[in-house]
Each structure stands twice: as structure tokens, then as C-alpha cells.
Coordinates of N, CA and C and ligand atoms in Angstrom, one line a residue:
X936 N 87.6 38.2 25.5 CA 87.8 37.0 24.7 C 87.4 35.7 25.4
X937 N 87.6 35.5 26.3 CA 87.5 34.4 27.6 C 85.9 34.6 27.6
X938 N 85.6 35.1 28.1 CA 83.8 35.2 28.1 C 83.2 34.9 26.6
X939 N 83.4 35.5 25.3 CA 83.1 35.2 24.0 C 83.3 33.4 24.1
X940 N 84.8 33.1 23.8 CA 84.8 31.7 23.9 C 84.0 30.8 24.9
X941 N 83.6 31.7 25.9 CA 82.3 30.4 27.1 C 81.5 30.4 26.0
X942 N 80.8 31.9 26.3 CA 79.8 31.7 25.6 C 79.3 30.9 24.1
X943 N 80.4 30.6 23.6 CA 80.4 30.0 22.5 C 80.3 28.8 22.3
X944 N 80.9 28.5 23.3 CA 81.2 26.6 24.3 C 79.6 26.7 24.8
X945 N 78.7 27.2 25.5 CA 77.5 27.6 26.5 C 76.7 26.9 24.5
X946 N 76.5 28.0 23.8 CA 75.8 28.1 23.1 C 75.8 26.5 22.1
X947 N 77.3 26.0 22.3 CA 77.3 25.1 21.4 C 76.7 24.0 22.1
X948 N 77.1 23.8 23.5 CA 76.5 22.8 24.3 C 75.2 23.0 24.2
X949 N 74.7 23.7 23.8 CA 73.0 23.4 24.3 C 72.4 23.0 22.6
X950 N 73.2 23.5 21.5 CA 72.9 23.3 20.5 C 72.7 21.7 20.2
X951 N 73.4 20.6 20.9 CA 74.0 19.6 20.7 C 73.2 19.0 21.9
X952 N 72.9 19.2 23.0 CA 72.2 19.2 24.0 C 70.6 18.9 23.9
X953 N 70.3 20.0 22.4 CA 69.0 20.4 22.7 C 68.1 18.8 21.6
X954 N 68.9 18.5 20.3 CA 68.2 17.0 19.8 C 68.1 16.0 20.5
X955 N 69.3 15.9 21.5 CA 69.4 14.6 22.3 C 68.4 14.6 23.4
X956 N 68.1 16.0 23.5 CA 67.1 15.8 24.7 C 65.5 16.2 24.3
X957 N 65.6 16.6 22.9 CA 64.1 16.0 22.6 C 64.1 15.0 22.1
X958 N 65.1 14.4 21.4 CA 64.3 12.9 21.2 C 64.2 12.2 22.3
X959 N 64.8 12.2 23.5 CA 64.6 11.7 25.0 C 63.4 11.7 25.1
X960 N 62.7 12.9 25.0 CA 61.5 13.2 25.5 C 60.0 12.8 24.5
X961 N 60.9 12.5 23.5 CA 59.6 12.3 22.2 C 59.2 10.7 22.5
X962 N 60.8 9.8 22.9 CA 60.7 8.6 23.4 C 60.8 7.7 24.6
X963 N 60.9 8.8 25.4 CA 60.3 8.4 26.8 C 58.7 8.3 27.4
X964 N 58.4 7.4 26.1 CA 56.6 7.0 26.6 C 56.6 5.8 27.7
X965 N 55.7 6.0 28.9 CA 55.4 4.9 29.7 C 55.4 3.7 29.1
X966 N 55.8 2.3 30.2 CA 55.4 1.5 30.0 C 54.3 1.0 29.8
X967 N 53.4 -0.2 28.7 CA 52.7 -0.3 29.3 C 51.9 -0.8 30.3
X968 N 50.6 -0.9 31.2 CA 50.1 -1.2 32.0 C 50.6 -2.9 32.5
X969 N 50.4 -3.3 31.1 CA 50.7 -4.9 31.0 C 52.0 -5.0 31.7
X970 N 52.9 -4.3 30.9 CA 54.4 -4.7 31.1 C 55.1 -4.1 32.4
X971 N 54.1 -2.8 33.5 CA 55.0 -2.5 34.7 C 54.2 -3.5 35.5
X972 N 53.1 -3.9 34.9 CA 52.3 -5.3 36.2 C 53.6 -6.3 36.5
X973 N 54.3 -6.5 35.3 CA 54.9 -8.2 35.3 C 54.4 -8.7 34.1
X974 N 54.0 -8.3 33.6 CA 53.6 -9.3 32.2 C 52.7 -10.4 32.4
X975 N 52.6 -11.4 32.0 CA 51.9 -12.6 32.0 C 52.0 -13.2 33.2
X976 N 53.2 -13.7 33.5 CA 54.0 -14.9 34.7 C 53.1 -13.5 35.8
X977 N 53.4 -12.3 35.7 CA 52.3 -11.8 37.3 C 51.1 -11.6 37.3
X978 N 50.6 -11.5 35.9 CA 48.8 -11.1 36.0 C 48.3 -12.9 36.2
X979 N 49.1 -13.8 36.0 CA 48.6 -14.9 35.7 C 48.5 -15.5 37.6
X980 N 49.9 -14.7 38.4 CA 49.8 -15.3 39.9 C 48.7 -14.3 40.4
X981 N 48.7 -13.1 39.9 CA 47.6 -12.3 40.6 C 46.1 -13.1 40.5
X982 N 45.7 -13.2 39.2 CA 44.5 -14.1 39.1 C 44.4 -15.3 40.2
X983 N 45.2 -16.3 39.8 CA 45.4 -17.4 40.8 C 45.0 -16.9 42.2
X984 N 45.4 -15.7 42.7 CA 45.5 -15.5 44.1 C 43.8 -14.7 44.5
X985 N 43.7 -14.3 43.4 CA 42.4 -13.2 43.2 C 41.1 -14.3 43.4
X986 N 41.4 -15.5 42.5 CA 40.2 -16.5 42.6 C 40.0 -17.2 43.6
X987 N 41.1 -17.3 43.7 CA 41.5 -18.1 45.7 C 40.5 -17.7 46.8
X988 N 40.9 -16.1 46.8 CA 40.0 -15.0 47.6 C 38.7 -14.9 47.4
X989 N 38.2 -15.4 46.1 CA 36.5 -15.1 46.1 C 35.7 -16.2 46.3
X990 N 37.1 -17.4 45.9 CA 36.1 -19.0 46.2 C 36.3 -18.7 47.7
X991 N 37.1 -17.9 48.8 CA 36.8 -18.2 50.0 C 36.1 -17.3 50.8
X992 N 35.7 -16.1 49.6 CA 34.9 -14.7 50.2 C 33.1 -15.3 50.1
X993 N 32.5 -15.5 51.6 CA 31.2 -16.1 51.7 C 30.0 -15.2 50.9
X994 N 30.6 -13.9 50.9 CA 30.0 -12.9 50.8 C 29.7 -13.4 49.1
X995 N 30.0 -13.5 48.4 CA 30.1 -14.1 47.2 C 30.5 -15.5 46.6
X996 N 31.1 -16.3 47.1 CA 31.8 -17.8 46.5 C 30.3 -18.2 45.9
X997 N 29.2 -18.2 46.8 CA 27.8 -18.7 46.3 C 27.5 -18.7 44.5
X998 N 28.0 -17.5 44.1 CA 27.5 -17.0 42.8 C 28.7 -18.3 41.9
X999 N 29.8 -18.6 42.3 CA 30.7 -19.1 41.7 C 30.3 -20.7 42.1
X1000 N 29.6 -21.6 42.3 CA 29.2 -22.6 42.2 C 29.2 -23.5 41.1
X1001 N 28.7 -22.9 40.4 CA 28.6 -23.9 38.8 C 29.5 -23.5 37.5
X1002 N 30.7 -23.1 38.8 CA 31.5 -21.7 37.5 C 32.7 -23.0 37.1
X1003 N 33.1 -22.9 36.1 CA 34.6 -23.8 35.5 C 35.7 -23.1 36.1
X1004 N 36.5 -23.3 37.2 CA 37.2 -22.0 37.3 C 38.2 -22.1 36.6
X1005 N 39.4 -23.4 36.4 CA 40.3 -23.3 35.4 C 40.1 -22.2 34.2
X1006 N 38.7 -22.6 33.5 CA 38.3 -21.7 32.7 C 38.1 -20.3 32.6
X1007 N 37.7 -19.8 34.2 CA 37.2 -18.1 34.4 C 38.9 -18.0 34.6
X1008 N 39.7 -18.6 35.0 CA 41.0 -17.8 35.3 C 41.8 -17.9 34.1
X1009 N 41.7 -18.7 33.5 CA 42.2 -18.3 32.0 C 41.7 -17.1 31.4
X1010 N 40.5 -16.9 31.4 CA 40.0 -15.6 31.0 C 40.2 -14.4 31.4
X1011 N 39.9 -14.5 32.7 CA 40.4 -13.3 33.2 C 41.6 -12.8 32.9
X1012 N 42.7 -13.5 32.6 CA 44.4 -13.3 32.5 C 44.3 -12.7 31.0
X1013 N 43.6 -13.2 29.8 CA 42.9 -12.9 28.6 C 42.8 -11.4 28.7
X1014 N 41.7 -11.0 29.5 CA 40.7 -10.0 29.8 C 41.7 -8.9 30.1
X1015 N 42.9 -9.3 31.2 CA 43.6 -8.3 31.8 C 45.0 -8.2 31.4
X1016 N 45.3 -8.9 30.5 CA 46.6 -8.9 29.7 C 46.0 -8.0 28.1
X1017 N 44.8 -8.4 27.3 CA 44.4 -7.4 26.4 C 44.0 -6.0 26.7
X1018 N 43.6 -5.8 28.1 CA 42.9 -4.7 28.2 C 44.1 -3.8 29.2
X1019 N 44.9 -4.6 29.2 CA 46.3 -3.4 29.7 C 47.2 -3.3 28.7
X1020 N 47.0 -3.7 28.1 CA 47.9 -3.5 26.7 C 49.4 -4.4 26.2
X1021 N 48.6 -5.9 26.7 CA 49.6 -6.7 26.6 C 49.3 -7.6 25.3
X1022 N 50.0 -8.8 25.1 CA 49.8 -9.4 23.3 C 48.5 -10.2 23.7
X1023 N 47.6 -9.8 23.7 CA 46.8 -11.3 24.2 C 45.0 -10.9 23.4
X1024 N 44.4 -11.6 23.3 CA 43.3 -11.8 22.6 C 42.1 -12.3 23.5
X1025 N 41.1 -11.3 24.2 CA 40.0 -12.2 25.2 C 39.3 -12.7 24.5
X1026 N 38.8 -14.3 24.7 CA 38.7 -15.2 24.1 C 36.9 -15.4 24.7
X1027 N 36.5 -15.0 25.4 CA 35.6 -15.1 26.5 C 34.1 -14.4 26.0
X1028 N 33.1 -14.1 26.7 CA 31.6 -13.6 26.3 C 32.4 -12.4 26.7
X1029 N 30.9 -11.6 26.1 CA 31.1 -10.1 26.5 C 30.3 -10.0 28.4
X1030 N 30.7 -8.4 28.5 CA 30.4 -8.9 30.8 C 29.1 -8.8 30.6
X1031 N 28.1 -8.3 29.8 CA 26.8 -8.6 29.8 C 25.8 -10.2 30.0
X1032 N 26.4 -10.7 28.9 CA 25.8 -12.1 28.6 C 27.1 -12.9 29.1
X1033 N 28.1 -12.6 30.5 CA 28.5 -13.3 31.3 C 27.6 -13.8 32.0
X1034 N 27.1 -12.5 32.4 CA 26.6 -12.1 33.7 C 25.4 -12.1 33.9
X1035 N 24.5 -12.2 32.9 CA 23.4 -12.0 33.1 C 22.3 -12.7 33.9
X1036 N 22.7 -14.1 34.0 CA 22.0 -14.9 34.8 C 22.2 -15.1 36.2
X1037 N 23.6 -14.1 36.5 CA 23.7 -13.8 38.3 C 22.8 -12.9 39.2
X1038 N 22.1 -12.2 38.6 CA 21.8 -11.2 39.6 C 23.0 -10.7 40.5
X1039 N 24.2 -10.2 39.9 CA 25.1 -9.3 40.6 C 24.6 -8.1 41.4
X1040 N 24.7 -7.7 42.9 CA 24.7 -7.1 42.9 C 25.4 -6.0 43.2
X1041 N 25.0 -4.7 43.4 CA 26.5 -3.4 43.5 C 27.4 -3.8 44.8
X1042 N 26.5 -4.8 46.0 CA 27.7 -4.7 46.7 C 28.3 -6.2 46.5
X1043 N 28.0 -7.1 45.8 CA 28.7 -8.6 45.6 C 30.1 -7.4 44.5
X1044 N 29.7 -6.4 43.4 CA 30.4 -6.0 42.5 C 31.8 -5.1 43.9
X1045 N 31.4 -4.8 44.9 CA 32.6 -4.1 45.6 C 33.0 -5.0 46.6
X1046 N 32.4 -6.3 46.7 CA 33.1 -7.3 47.6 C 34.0 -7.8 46.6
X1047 N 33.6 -8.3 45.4 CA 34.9 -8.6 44.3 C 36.4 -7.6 43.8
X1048 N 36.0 -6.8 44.2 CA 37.3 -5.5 44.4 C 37.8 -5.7 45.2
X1049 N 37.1 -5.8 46.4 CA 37.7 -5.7 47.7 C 39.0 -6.9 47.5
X1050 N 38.2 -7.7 47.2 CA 39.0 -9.1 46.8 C 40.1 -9.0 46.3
X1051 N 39.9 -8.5 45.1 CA 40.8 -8.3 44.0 C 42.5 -7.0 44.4
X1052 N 41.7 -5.8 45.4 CA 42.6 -5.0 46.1 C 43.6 -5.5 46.9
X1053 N 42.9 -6.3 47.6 CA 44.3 -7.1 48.5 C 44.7 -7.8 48.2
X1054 N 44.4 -8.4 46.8 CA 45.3 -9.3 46.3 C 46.3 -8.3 45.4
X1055 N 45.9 -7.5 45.2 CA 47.2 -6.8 44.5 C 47.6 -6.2 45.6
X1056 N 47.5 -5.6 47.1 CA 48.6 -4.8 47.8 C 49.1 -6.4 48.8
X1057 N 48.8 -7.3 48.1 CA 50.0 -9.0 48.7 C 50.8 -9.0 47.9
X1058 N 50.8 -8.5 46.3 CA 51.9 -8.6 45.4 C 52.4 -7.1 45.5
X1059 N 52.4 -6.5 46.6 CA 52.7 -5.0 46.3 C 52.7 -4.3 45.3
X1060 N 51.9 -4.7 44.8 CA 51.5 -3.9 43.5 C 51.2 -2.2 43.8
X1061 N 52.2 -1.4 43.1 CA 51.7 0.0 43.8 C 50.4 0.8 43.2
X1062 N 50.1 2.0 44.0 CA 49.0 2.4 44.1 C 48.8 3.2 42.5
X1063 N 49.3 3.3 42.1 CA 49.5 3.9 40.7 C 48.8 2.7 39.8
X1064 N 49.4 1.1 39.8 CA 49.3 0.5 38.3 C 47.8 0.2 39.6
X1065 N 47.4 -0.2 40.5 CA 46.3 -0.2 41.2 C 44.7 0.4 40.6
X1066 N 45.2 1.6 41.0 CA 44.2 2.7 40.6 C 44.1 2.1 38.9
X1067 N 45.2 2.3 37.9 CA 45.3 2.0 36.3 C 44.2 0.6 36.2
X1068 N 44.5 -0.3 36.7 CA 44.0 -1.7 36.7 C 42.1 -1.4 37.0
X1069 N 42.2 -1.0 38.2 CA 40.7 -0.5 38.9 C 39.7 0.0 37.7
X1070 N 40.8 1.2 36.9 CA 40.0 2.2 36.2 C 39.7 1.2 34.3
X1071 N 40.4 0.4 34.9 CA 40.4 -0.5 33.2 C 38.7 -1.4 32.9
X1072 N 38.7 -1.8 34.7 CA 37.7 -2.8 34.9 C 36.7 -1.9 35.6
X1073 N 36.2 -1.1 35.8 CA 35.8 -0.1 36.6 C 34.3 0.1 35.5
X1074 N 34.5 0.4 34.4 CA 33.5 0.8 33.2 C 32.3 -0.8 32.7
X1075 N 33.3 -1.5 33.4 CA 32.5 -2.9 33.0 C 31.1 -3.2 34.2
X1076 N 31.0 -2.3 35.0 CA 30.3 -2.6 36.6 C 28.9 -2.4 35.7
X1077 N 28.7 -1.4 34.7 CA 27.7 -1.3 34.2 C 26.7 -2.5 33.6
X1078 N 27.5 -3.6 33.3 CA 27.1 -4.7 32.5 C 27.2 -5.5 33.3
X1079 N 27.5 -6.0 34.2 CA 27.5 -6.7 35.1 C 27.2 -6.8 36.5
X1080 N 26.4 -5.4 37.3 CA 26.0 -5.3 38.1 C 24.0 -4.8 37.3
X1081 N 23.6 -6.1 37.9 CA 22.0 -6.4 37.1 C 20.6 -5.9 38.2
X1082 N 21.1 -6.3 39.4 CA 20.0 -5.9 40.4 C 20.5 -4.8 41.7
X1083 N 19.2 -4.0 42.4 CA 20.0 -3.3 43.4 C 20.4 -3.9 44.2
Ligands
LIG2126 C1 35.0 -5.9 36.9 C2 34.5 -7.0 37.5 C3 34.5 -8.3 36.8 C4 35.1 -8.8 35.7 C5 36.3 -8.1 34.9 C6 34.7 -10.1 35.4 C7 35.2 -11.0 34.4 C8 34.6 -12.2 34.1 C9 35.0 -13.0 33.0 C10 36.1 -12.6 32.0 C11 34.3 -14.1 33.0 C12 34.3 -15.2 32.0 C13 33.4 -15.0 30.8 C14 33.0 -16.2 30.1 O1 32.6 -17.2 30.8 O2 33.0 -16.3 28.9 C15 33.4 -14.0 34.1 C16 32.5 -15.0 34.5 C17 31.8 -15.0 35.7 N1 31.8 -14.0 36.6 FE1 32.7 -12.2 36.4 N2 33.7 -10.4 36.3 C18 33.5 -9.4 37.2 C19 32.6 -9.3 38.2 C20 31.9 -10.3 38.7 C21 31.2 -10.3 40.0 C22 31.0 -9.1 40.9 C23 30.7 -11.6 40.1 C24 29.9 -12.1 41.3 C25 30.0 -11.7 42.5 C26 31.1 -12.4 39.0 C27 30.8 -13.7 38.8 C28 31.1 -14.4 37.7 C29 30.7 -15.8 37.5 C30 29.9 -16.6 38.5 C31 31.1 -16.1 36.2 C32 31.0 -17.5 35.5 C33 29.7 -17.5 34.7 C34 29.4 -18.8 34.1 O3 30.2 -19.7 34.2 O4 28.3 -18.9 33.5 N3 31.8 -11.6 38.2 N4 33.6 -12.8 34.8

């Protein structure tokens, strides 16, 4: 009798156990990209700190001469708030007819990473939303890297 009644308690607990832990599971989707960055107030310091580093990176600042930057860092925040999946609307050209008048090349395109990497491991930003962020902007190198 004692074993029947476990087992009965055993059978009921999981009965009762088992909705609460699929709906857990049905609604335990990730955050999005936007929202484990910091939202706005951090993609908007990241930018700030990201432009900082390329107006002072020799290797490239040249290309950024005649650039508005108020302007490009508005966009970018635009660019990286819509395309992580935050409320935002890029307002900006597409990276082709950004870019097309730079002659970017592949390594000006991985000195701007470079840039942009240690400005995200200053905000400790971990290697996970890292890599996420990398692989968002990563497909755009095609359009904007023009010469070898
Ligand atoms: C994934 C990499 C990149 C992204 C996401 C990106 C994003 C952008 C965005 C959103 C704009 C503003 C577009 C507009 O003016 O309407 C822009 C403009 C610009 N970008 Fe990039 N960019 C990238 C790589 C580069 C690289 C590698 C360089 C050069 C080293 C560069 C140089 C510029 C310059 C100079 C402008 C201003 C162009 C102008 O004012 O006419 N970008 N970029």
C-alpha cells in the first residue's frame, strides 16, 4: 500500500510537473541580440567609443576625412540596433553606394574590426553577443570591401 500510494504521488507529480515544464520550455526563447547588448544607452556608448578608435586608427582615419561623423554614428546605432533585433529603423544608404567611392580595402575592412573588437572586449562585452554582433555585420564585407 505505501509503495502504491508513492507511486501515485511520483505519477501525479510529474503529471502536474510535466505542463509547467513545457510551457517553460516553449517560453524560454533568448533574448534578443539588441536587448543582452544593453539596448540603445550601450550600442549607442559602444559606437561613441568604436568611432573614437578609427578617427585615431592611422591605418584608416584617412578614408574618414570628409565623413559627418555625428551623422555616421547615428547610423551605425540605426544599423546595429535594427539588425540585432531592436525597435529601430536604418535610416542610412545601403553598404554598397556607402561605400563605393572608398576603395575599401580587405585589410582597411579587418583593421575596422579590429577596432570595433576592442571596443567591445572595453565594454566586456562577452564572446558569445561578440561573435552574434561580428556574424550580423560580417555578410556586409561583400559590399563594401571594393579593391584588393
Ligand atoms: C561591417 C563593416 C561596416 C559597416 C557596418 C559600416 C557602416 C556604415 C554606415 C551605416 C555608414 C553610413 C551610410 C550613409 O552615409 O548613409 C557608413 C559610411 C561610411 N563608412 Fe562604413 N561601414 C563598414 C565598414 C567600413 C570600412 C572598412 C570603412 C573604411 C575603412 C568605412 C568607411 C566609411 C566611410 C568613410 C563612410 C562615410 C561615407 C560618406 O560620408 O560618404 N566603412 N558605413
Amino acid at each position: 500500500m505505501r509503495k502504491l500510494i508513492s507511486a501515485g504521488t511520483l505519477a501525479l507529480a510529474l503529471v502536474a510537473a510535466l505542463p509547467g515544464h513545457l510551457t517553460a520550455q516553449n517560453t524560454m526563447q533568448e533574448k534578443s541580440l539588441y536587448d543582452r547588448l544593453g539596448g540603445k544607452p550601450a550600442i549607442t556608448a559602444v559606437v561613441d567609443e568604436f568611432v573614437a578608435r578609427v578617427a585615431a586608427d592611422k591605418r584608416i582615419n584617412g578614408q574618414f576625412a570628409n565623413t559627418d561623423i555625428p551623422r555616421l554614428k547615428m547610423l551605425l546605432v540605426e544599423q546595429i540596433c535594427a539588425g540585432t533585433g531592436g525597435p529601430c529603423r536604418y535610416t542610412g544608404r545601403d553598404m554598397k553606394s556607402a561605400h563605393a567611392h572608398l576603395k575599401i580595402s580587405q585589410a582597411d575592412f579587418a583593421a575596422l574590426v579590429e577596432d570595433l573588437t576592442r571596443t567591445l572586449d572595453k565594454f566586456k562585452v562577452p564572446a558569445k553577443e561578440q561573435n552574434e554582433l561580428i556574424a550580423v555585420l560580417a555578410p556586409m564585407k561583400s559590399d563594401i570591401v571594393t579593391v584588393k
